[in-house]
PDB file of C-alpha atoms in Angstrom:
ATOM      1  CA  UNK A1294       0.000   0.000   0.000  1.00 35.00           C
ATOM      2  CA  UNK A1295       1.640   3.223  -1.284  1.00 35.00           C
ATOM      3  CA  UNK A1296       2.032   6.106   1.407  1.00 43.00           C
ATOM      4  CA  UNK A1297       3.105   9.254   0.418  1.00 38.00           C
ATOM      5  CA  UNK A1298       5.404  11.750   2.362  1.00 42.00           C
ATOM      6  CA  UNK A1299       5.029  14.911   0.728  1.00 43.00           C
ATOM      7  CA  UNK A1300       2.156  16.851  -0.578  1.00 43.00           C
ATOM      8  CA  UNK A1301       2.751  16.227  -3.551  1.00 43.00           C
ATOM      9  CA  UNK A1302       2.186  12.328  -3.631  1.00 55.00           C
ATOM     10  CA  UNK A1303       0.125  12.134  -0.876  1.00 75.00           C
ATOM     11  CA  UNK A1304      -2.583   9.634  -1.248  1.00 89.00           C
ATOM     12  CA  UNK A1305      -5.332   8.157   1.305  1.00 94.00           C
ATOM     13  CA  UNK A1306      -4.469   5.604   3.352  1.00 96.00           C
ATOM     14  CA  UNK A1307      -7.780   3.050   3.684  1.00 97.00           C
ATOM     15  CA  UNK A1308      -7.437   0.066   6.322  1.00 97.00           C
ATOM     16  CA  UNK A1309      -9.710  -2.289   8.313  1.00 97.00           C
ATOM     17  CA  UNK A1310      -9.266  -1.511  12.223  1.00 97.00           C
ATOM     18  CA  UNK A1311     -11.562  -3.216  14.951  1.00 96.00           C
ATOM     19  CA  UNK A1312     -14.840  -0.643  14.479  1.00 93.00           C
ATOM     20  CA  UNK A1313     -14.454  -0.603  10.756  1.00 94.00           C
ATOM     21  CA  UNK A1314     -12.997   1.169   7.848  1.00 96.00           C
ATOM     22  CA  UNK A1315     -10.552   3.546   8.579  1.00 97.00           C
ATOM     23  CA  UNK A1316      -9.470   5.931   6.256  1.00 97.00           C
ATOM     24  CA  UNK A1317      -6.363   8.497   6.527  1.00 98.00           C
ATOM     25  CA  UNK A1318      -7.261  11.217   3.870  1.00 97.00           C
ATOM     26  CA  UNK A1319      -4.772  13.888   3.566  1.00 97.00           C
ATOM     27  CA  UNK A1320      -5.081  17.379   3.750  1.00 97.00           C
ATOM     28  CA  UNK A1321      -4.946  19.524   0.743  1.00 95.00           C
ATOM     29  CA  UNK A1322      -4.122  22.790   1.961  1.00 95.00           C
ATOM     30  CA  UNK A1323      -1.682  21.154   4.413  1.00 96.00           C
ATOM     31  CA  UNK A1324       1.459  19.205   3.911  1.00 94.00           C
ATOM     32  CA  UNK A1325       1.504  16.967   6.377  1.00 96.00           C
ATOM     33  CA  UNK A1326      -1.930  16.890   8.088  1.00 98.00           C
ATOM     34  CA  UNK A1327      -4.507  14.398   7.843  1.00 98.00           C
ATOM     35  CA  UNK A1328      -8.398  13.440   8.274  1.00 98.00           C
ATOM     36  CA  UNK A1329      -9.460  10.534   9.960  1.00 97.00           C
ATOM     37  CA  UNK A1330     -12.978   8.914   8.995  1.00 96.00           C
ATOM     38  CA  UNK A1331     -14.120   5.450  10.710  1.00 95.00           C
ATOM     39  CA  UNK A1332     -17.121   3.571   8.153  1.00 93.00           C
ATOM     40  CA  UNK A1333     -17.180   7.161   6.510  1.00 92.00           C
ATOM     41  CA  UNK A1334     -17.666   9.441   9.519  1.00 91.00           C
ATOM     42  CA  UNK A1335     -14.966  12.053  10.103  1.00 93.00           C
ATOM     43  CA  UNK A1336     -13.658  11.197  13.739  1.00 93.00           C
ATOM     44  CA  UNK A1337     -10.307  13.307  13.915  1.00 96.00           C
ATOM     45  CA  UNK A1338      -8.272  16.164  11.845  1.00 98.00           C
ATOM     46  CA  UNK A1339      -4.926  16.026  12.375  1.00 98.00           C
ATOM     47  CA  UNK A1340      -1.397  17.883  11.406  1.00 98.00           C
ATOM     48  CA  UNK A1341       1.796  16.646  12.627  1.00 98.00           C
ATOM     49  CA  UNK A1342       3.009  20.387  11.878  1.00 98.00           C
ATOM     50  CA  UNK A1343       0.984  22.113  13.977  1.00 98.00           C
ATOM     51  CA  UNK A1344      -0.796  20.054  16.735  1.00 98.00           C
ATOM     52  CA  UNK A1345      -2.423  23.804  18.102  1.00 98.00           C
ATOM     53  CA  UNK A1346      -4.287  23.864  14.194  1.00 98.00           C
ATOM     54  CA  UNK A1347      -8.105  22.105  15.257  1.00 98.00           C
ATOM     55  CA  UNK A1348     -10.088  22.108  12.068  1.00 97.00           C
ATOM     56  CA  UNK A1349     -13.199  20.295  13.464  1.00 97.00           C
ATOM     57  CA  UNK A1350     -15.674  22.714  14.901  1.00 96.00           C
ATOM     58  CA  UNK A1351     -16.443  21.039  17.796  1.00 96.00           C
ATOM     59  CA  UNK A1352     -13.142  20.176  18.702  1.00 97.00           C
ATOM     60  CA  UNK A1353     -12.144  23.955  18.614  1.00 98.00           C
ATOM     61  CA  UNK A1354     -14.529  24.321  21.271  1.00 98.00           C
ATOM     62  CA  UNK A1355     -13.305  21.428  23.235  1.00 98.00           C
ATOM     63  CA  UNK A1356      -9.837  23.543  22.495  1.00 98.00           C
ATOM     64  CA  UNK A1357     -11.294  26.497  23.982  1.00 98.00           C
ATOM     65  CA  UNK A1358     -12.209  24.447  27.586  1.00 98.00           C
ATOM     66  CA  UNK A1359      -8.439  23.400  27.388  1.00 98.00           C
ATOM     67  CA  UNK A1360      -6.908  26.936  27.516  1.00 98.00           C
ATOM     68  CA  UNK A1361      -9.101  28.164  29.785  1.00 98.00           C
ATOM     69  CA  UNK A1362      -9.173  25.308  32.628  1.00 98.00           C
ATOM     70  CA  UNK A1363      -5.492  26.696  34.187  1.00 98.00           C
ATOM     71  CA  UNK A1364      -3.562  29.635  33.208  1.00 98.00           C
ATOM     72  CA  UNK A1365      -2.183  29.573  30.416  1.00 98.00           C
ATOM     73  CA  UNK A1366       0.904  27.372  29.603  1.00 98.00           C
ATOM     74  CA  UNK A1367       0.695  25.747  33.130  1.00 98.00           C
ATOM     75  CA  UNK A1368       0.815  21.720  32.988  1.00 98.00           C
ATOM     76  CA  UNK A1369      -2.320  19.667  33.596  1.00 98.00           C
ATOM     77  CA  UNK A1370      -3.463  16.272  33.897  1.00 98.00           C
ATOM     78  CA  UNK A1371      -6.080  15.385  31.315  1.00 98.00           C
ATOM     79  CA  UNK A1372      -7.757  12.500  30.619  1.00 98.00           C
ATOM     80  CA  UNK A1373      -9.152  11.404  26.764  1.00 98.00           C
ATOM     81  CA  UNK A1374     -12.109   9.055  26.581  1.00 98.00           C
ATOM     82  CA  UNK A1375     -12.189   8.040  22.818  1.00 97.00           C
ATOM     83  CA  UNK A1376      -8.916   8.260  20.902  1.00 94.00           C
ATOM     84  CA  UNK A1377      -9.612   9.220  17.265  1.00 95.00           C
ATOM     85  CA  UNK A1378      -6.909  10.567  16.257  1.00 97.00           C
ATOM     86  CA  UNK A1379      -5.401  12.149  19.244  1.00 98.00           C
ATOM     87  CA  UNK A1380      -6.266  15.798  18.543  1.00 98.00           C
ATOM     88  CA  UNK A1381      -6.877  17.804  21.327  1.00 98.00           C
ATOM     89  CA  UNK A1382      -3.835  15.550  23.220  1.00 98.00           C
ATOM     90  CA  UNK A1383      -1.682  16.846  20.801  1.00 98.00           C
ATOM     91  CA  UNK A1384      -3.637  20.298  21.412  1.00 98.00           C
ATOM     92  CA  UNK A1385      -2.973  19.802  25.259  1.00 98.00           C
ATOM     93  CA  UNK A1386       0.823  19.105  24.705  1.00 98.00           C
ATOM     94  CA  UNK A1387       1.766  21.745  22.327  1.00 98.00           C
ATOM     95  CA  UNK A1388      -0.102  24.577  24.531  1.00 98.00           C
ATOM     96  CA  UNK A1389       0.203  22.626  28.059  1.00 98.00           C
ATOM     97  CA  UNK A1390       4.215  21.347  27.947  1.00 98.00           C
ATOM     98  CA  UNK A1391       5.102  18.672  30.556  1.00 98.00           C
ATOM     99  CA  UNK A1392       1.060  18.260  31.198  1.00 98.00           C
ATOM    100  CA  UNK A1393       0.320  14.481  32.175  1.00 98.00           C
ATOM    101  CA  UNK A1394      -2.470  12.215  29.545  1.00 98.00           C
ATOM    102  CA  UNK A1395      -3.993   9.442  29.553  1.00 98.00           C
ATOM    103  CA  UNK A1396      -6.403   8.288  26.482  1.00 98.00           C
ATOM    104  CA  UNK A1397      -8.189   5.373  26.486  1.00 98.00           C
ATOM    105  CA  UNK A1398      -9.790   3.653  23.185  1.00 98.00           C
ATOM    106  CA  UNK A1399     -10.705   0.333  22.715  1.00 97.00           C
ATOM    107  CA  UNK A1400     -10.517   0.210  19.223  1.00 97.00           C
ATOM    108  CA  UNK A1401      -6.885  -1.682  19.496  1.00 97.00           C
ATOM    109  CA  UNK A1402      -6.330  -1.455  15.434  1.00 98.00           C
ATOM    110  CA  UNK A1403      -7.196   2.239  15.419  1.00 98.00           C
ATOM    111  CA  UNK A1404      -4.537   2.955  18.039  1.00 98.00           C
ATOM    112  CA  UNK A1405      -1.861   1.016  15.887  1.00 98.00           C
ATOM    113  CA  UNK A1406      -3.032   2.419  12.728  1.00 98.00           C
ATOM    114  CA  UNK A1407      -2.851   5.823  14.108  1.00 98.00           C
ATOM    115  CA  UNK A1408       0.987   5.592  16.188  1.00 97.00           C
ATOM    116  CA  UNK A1409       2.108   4.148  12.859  1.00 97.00           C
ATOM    117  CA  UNK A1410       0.778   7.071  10.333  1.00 97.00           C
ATOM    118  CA  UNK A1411       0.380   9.872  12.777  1.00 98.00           C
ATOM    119  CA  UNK A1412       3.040   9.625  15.209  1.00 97.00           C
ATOM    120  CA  UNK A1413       2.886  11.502  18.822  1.00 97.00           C
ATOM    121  CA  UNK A1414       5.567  13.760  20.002  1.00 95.00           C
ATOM    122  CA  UNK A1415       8.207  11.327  21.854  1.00 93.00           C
ATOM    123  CA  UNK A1416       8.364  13.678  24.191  1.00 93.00           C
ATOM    124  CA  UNK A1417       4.964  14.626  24.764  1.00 96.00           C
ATOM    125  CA  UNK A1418       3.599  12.582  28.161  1.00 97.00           C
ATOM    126  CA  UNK A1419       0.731  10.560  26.720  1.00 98.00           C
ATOM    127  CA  UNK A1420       0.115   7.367  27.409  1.00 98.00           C
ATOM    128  CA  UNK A1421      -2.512   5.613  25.588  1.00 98.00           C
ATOM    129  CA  UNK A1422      -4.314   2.663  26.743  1.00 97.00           C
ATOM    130  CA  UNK A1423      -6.261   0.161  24.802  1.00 97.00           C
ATOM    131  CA  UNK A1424      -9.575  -0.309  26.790  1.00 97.00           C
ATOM    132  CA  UNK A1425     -13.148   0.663  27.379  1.00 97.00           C
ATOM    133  CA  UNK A1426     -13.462   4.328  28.026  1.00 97.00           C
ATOM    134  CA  UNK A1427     -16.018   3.135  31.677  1.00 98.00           C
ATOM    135  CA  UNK A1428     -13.275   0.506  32.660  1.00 98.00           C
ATOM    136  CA  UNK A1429     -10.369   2.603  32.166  1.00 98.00           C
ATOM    137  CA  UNK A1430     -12.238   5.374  34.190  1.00 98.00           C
ATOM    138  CA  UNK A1431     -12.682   3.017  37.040  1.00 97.00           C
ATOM    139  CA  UNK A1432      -8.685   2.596  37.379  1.00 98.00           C
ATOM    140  CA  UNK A1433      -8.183   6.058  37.556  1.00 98.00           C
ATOM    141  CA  UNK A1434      -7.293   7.125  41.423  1.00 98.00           C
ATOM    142  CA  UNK A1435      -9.742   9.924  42.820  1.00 98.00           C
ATOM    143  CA  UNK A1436      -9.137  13.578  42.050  1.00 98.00           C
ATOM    144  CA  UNK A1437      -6.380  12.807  39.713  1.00 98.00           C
ATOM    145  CA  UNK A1438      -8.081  14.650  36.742  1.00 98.00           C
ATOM    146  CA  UNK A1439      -7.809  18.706  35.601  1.00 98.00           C
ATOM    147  CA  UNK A1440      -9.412  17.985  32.652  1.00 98.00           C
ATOM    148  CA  UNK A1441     -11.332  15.009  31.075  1.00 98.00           C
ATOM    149  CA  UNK A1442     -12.609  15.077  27.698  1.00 98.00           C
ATOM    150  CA  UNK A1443     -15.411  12.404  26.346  1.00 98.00           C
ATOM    151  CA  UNK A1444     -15.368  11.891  22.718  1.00 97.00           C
ATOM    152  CA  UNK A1445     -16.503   8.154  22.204  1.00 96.00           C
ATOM    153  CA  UNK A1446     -18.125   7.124  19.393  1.00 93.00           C
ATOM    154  CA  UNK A1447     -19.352   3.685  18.042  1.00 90.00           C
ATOM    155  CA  UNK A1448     -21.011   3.307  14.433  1.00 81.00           C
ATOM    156  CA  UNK A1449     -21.062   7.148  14.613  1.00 88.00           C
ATOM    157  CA  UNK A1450     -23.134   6.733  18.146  1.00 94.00           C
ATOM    158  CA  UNK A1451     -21.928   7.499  21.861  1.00 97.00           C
ATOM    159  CA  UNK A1452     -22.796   4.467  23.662  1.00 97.00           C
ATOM    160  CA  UNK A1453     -25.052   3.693  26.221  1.00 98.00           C
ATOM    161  CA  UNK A1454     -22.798   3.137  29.094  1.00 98.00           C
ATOM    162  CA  UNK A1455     -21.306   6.310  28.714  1.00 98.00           C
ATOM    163  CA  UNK A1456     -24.662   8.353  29.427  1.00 98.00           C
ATOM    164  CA  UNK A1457     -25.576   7.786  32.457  1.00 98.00           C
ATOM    165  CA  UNK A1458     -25.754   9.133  36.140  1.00 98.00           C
ATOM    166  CA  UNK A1459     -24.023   6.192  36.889  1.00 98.00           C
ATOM    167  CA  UNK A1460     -20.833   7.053  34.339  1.00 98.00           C
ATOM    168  CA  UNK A1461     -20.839  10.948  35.220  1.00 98.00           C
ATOM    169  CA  UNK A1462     -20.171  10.086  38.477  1.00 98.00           C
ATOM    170  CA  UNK A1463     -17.486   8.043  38.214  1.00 98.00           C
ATOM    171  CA  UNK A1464     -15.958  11.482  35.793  1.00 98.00           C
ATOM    172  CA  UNK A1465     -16.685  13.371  38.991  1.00 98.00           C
ATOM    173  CA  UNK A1466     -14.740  11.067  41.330  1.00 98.00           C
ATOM    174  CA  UNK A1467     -12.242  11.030  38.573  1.00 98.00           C
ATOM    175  CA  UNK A1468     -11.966  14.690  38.413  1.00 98.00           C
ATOM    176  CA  UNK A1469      -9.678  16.975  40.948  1.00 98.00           C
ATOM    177  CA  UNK A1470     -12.355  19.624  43.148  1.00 95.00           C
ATOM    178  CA  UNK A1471     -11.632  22.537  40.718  1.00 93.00           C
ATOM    179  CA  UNK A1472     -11.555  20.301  37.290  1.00 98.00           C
ATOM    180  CA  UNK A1473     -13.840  20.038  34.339  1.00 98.00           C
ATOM    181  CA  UNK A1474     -15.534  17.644  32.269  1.00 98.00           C
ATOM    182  CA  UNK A1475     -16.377  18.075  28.247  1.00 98.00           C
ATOM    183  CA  UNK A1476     -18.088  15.799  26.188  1.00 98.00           C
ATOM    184  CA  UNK A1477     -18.714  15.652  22.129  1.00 98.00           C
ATOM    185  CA  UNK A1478     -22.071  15.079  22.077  1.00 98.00           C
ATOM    186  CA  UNK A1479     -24.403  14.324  18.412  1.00 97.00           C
ATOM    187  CA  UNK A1480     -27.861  14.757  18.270  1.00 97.00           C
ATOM    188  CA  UNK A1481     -30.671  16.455  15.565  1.00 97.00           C
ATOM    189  CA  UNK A1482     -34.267  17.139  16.246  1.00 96.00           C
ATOM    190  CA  UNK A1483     -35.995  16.825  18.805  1.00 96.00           C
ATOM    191  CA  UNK A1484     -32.821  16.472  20.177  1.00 97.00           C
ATOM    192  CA  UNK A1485     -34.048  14.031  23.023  1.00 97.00           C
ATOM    193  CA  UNK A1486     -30.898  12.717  23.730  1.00 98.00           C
ATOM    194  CA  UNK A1487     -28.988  16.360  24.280  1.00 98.00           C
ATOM    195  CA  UNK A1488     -31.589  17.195  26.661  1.00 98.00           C
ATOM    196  CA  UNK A1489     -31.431  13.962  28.393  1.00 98.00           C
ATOM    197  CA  UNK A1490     -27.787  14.290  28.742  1.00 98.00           C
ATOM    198  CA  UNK A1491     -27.945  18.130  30.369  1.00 98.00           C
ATOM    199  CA  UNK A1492     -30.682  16.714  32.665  1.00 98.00           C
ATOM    200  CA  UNK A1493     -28.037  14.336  33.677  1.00 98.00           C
ATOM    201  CA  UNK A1494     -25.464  16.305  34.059  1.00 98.00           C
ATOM    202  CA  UNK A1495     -27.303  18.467  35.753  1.00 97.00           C
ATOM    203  CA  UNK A1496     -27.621  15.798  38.138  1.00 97.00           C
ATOM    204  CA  UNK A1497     -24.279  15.258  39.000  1.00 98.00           C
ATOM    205  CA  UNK A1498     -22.413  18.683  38.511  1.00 98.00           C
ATOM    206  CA  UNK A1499     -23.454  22.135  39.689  1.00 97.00           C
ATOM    207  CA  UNK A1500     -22.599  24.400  36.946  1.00 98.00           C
ATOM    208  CA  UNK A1501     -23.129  23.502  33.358  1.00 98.00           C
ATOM    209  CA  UNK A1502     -22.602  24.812  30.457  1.00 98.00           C
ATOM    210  CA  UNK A1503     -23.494  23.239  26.753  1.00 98.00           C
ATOM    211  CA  UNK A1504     -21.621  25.445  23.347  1.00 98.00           C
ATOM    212  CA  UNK A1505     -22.935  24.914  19.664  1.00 97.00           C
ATOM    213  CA  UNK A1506     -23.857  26.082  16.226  1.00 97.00           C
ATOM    214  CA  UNK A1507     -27.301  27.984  16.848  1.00 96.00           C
ATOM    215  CA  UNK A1508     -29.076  25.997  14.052  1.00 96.00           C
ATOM    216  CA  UNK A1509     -28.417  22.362  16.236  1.00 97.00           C
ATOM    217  CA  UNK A1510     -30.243  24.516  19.492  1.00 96.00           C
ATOM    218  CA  UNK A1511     -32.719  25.601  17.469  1.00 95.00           C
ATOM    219  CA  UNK A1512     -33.118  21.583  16.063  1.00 94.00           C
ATOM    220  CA  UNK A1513     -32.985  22.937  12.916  1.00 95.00           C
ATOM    221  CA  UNK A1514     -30.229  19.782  11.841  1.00 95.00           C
ATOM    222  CA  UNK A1515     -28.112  17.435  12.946  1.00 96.00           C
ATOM    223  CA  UNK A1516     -25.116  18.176  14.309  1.00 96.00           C
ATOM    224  CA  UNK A1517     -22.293  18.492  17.709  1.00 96.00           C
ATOM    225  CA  UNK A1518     -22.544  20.557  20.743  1.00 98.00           C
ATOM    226  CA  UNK A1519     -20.048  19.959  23.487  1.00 98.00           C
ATOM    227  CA  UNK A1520     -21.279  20.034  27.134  1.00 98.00           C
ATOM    228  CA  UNK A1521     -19.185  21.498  29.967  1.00 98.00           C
ATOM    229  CA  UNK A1522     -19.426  20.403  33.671  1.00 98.00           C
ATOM    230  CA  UNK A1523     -17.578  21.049  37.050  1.00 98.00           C
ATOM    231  CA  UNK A1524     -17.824  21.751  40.368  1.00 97.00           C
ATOM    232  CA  UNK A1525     -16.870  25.087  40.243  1.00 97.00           C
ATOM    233  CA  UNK A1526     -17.901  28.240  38.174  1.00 97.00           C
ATOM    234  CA  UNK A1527     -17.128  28.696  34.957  1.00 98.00           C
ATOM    235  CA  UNK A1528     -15.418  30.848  32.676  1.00 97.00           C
ATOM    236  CA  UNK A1529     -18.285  31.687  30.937  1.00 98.00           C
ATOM    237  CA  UNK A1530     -17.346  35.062  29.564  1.00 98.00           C
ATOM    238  CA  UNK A1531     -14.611  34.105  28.238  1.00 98.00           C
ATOM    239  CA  UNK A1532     -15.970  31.165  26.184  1.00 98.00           C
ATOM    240  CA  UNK A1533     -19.186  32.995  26.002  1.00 98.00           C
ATOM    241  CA  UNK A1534     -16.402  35.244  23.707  1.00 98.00           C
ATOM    242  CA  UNK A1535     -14.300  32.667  21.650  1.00 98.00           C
ATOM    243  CA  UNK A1536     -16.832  30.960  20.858  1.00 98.00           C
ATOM    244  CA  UNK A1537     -18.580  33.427  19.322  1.00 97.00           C
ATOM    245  CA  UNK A1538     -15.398  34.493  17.333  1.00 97.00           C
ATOM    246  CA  UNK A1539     -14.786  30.639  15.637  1.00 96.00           C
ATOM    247  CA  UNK A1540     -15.302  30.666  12.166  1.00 95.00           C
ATOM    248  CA  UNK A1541     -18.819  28.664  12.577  1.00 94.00           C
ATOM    249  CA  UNK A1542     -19.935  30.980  15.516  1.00 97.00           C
ATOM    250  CA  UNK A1543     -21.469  28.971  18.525  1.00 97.00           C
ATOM    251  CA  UNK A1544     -23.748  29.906  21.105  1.00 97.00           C
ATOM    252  CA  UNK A1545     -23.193  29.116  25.191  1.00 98.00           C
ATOM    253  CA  UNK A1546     -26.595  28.288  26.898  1.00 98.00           C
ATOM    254  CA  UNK A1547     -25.678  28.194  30.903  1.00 97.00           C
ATOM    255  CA  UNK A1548     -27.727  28.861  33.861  1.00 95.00           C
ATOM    256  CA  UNK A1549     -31.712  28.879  33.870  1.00 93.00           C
ATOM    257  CA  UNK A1550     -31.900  29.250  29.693  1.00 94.00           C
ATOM    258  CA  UNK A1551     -30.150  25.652  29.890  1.00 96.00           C
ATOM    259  CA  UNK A1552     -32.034  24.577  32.567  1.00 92.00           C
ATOM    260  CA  UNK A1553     -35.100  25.929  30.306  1.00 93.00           C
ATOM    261  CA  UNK A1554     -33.451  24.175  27.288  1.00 95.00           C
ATOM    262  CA  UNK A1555     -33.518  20.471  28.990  1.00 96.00           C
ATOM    263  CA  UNK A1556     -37.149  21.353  29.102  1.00 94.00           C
ATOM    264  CA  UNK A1557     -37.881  18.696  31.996  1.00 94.00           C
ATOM    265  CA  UNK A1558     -36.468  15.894  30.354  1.00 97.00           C
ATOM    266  CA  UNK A1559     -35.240  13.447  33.067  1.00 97.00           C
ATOM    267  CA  UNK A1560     -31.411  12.407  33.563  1.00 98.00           C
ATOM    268  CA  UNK A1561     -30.558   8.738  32.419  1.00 98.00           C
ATOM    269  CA  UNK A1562     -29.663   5.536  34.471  1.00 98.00           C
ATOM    270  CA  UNK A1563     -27.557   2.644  33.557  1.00 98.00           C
ATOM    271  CA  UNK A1564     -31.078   0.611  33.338  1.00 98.00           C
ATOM    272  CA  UNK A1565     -32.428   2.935  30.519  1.00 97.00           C
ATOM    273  CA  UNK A1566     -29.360   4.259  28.883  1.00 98.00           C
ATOM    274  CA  UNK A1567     -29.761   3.692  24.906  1.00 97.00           C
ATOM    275  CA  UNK A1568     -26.757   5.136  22.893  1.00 97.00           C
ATOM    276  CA  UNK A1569     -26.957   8.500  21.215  1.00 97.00           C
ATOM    277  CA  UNK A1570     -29.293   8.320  17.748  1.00 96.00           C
ATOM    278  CA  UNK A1571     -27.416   7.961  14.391  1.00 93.00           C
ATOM    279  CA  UNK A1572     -26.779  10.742  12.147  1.00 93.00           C
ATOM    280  CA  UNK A1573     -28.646  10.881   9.010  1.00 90.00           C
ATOM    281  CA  UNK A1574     -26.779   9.423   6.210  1.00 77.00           C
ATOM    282  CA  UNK A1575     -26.566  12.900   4.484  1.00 73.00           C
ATOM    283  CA  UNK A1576     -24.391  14.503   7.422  1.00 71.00           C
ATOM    284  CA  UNK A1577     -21.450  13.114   5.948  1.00 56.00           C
ATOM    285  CA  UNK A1578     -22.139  13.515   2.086  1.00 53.00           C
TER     286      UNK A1578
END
């Protein structure tokens, strides 16, 4: 299978991998950066460049919760559910030096596919273990989080497991008393399952916040909006202001206007957790 180096030559890169077809597709405006799709949905953007260059929307705003969970260039200790192609690691290394990762996917081909083609930084302190994103949360020792980031996605849909009361909890054990939680969550209308997952959140964390393209709040189409919880305030302005300045402007919803949002909906158990619904087949035409 030919592999090309250079901009120039550089052709995809198509292999089986545990969940399904990956393919490497590379970047024309960039030399040496790359787009992941697993069964034809996009999962990661990456270039080996510039690690601090996020071209997925929704990772830009997962981007934005990185630099503004510590000062600025001051290590953390960040934990990745759902490898993809380890983006916002790289992010977290490249803006965070000496910060301490962990990333957990199960997808064991995926991992090897992606050290091989997109190689980390040597020096950059991630560790990535092959495993279930619930069991490798369950190792983790209590408070040992700044950050954790959810991004898991099977056939294109979070699972069930990862849903629940149940799981969020275990993320706030994880977590250390002033750290934050993000997750990549999909849904179109009615969007159901986004208000499910604020109501359980809401559950579980004091302040919330949820970012995203107007047009998914409104349920006008299918699409991402990442949800942000902690235990302590938020830096809401702040966000409230970047993301508003990304080149797909999103909207923050915090406070009693995501409270109203959830509209009532009631937060999800182990017992009745169903994974997230599946994107129409024309999101990723």
């Amino acid at each position: 299978m030919a592999r090309a180096r250079s901009k120039r030559t550089a052709v995809a890169l198509v292999e089986e991998v545990d969940g399904g077809l990956a393919e490497l597709i590379p970047d024309r405006d960039r030399p040496r950066a790359w787009t992941l799709l697993v069964d034809g949905a996009p999962q990661s953007h990456v270039d080996l460049d510039d690690p601090t260059y996020l071209d997925f929307e929704y990772q830009r705003r997962l981007g934005h919760l990185v630099d503004l969970v510590a000062p600025p260039r001051t290590p953390v200790r960040a934990v990745h559910l759902g490898g993809g192609g380890f983006t916002l690691a790289r992010y977290t290394a490249a803006t965070r030096p000496r910060s301490t990762q962990q990333i957990a996917e199960r997808d064991a081909a995926l991992v090897e596919l992606v050290r091989r083609e997109l190689p980390l930084d040597p020096g950059a302190r991630i560790k990535v273990r092959t495993a279930d994103a619930r069991a490798a949360l369950a190792k983790l020792a209590d408070g040992w989080a700044d950050l954790l980031i959810a991004d898991v996605f099977s056939g294109a849909r979070t699972p069930a497991h990862l849903t629940s009361t149940e799981f969020l909890t275990e993320v706030r054990r994880v977590l250390a008393p002033g750290g934050c939680y993000a997750a990549n969550l999909a849904d179109g209308p009615p969007l159901a399952h986004l208000r499910g997952q604020i109501a359980t959140a809401a559950a579980v964390f004091p302040e919330l916040a949820l970012v995203a393209d107007p047009a998914v709040l409104r349920g006008k189409r299918f699409g991402n909006a990442v949800l942000i919880a902690s235990g302590r305030p938020l830096p809401l302005a702040e966000l409230t202001r970047r993301a508003a300045s990304d080149p797909h402007p999103g909207r923050v919803e915090h406070g009693p206007a995501l409270v109203g949002f959830a509209g009532g909906a009631a937060a999800v158990m182990d017992a009745g957790a169903i994974a997230s619904p599946r994107p129409p087949s024309s999101v990723f035409r």
